[in-house]
PDB file of C-alpha atoms in Angstrom:
ATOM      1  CA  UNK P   1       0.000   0.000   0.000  1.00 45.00           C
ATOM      2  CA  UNK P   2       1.050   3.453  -0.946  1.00 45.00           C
ATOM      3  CA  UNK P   3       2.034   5.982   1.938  1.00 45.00           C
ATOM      4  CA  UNK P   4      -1.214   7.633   3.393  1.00 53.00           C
ATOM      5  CA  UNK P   5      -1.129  10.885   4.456  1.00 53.00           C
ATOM      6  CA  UNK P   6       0.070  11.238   7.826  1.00 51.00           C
ATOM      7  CA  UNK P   7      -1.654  14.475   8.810  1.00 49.00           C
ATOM      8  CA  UNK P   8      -4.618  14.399  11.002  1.00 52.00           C
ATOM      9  CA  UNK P   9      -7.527  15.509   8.517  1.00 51.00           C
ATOM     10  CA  UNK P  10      -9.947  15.716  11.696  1.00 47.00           C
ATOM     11  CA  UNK P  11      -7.170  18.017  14.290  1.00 48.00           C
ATOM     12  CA  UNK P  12      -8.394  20.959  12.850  1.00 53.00           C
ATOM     13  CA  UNK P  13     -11.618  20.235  13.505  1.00 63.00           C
ATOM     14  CA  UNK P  14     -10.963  19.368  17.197  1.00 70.00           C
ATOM     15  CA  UNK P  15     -11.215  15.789  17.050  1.00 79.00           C
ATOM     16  CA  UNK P  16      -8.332  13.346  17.326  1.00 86.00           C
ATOM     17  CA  UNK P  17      -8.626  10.859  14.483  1.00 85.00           C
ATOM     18  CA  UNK P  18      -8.180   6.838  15.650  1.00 88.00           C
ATOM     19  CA  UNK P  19      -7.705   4.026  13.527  1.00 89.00           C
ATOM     20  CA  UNK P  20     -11.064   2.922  13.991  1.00 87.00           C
ATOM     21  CA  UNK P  21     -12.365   6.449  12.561  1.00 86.00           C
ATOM     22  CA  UNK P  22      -9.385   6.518  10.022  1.00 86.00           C
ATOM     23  CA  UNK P  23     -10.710   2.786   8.799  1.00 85.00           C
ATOM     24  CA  UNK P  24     -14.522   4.238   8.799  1.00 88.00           C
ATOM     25  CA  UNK P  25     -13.652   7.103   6.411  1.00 88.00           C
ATOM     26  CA  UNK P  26     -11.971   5.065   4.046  1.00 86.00           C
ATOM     27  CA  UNK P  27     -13.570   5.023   0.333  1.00 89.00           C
ATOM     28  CA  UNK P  28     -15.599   1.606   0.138  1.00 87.00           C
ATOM     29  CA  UNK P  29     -13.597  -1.298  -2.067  1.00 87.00           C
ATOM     30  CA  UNK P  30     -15.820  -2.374  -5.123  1.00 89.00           C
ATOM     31  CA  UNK P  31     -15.004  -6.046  -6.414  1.00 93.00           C
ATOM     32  CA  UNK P  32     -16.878  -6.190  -9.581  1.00 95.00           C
ATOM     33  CA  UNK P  33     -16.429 -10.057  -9.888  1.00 95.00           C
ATOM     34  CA  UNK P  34     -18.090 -10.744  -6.960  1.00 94.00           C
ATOM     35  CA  UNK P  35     -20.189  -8.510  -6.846  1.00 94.00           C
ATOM     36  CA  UNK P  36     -21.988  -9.817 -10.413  1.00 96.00           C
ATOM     37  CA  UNK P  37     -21.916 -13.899  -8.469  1.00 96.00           C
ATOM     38  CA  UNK P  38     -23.620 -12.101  -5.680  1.00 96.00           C
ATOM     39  CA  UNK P  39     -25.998  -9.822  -7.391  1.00 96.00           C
ATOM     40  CA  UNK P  40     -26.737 -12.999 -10.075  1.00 97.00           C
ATOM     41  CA  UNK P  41     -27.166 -15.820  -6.885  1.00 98.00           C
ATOM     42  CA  UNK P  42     -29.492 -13.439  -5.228  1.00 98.00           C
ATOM     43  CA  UNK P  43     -31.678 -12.009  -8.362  1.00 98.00           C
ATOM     44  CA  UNK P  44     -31.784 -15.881  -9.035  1.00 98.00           C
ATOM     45  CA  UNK P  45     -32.506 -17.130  -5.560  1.00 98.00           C
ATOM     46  CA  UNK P  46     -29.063 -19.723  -5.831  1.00 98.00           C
ATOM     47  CA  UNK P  47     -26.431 -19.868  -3.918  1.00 98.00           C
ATOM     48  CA  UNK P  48     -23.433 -17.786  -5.212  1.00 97.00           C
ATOM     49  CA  UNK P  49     -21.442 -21.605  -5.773  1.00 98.00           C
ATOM     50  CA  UNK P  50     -24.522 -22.144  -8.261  1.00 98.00           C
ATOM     51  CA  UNK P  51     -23.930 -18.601 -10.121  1.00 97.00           C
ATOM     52  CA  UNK P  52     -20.501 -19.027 -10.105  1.00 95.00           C
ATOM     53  CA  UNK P  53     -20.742 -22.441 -12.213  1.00 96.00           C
ATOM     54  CA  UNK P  54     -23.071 -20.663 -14.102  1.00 97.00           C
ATOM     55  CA  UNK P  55     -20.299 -18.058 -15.445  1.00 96.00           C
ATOM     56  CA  UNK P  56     -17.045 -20.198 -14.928  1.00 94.00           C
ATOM     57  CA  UNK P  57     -17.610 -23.519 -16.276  1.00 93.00           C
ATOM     58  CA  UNK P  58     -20.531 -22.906 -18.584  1.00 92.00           C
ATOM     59  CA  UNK P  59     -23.006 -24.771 -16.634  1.00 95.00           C
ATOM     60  CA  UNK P  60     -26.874 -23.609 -17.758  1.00 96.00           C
ATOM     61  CA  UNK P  61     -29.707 -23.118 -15.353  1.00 97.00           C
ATOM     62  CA  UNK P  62     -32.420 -25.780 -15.128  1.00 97.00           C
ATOM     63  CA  UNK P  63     -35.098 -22.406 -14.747  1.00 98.00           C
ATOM     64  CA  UNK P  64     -35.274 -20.143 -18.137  1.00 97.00           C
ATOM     65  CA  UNK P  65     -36.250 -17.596 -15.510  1.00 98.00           C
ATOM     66  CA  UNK P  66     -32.670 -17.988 -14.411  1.00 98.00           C
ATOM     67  CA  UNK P  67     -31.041 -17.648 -18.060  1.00 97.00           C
ATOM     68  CA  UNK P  68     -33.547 -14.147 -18.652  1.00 97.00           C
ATOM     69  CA  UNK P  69     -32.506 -12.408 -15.194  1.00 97.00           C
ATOM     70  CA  UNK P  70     -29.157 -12.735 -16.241  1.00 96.00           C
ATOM     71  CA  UNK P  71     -29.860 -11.607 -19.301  1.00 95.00           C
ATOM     72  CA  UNK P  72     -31.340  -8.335 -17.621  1.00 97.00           C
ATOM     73  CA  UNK P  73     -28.430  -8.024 -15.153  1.00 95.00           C
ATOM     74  CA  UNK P  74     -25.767  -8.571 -17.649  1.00 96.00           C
ATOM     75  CA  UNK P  75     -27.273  -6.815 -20.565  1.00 95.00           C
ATOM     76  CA  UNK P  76     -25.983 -10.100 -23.169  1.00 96.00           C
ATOM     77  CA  UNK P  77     -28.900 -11.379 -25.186  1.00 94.00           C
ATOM     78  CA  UNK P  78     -29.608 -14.839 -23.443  1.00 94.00           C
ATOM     79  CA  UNK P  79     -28.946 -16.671 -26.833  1.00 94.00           C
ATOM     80  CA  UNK P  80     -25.127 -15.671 -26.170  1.00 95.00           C
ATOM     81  CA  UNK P  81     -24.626 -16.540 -22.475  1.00 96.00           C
ATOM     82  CA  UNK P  82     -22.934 -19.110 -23.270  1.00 93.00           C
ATOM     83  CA  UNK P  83     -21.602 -19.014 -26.842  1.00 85.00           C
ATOM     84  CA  UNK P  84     -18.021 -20.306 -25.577  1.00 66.00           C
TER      85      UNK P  84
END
């Protein structure tokens, strides 16, 4: 990790900045991969092992429902989900 800056952003306002505060005001992390095998397990009502067969090894849902909402949440035509 890159040097942070060291200065207290919060002394000037009076308060005295801990690492539990410092940790709070950190920018939120975004993980895009995991994000899509939870978003696609919960739309789908699977668990994220299921969606994540789904997209790694090419395995199909049983439900068309399933193939559509990915469909929506991926924004592929569901004819080319799986055109590997």
């Amino acid at each position: 990790m890159e040097s942070i800056n060291n200065s207290n952003s919060s002394a000037g306002k009076g308060q005295i900045m801990t690492l539990k505060s410092y940790y709070k005001n950190l920018p939120n992390p975004t993980h895009p991969k995991k994000e899509l095998i939870q978003c696609i397990a919960t739309k789908c009502g699977v668990t994220e092992a299921t969606a994540r067969n789904w997209i790694m090894y090419g395995f199909r849902p049983d439900n068309p429902e399933h193939t559509q909402i990915i469909s929506e949440i991926t924004g592929i035509p569901a004819e080319n989900l799986w055109n590997d």
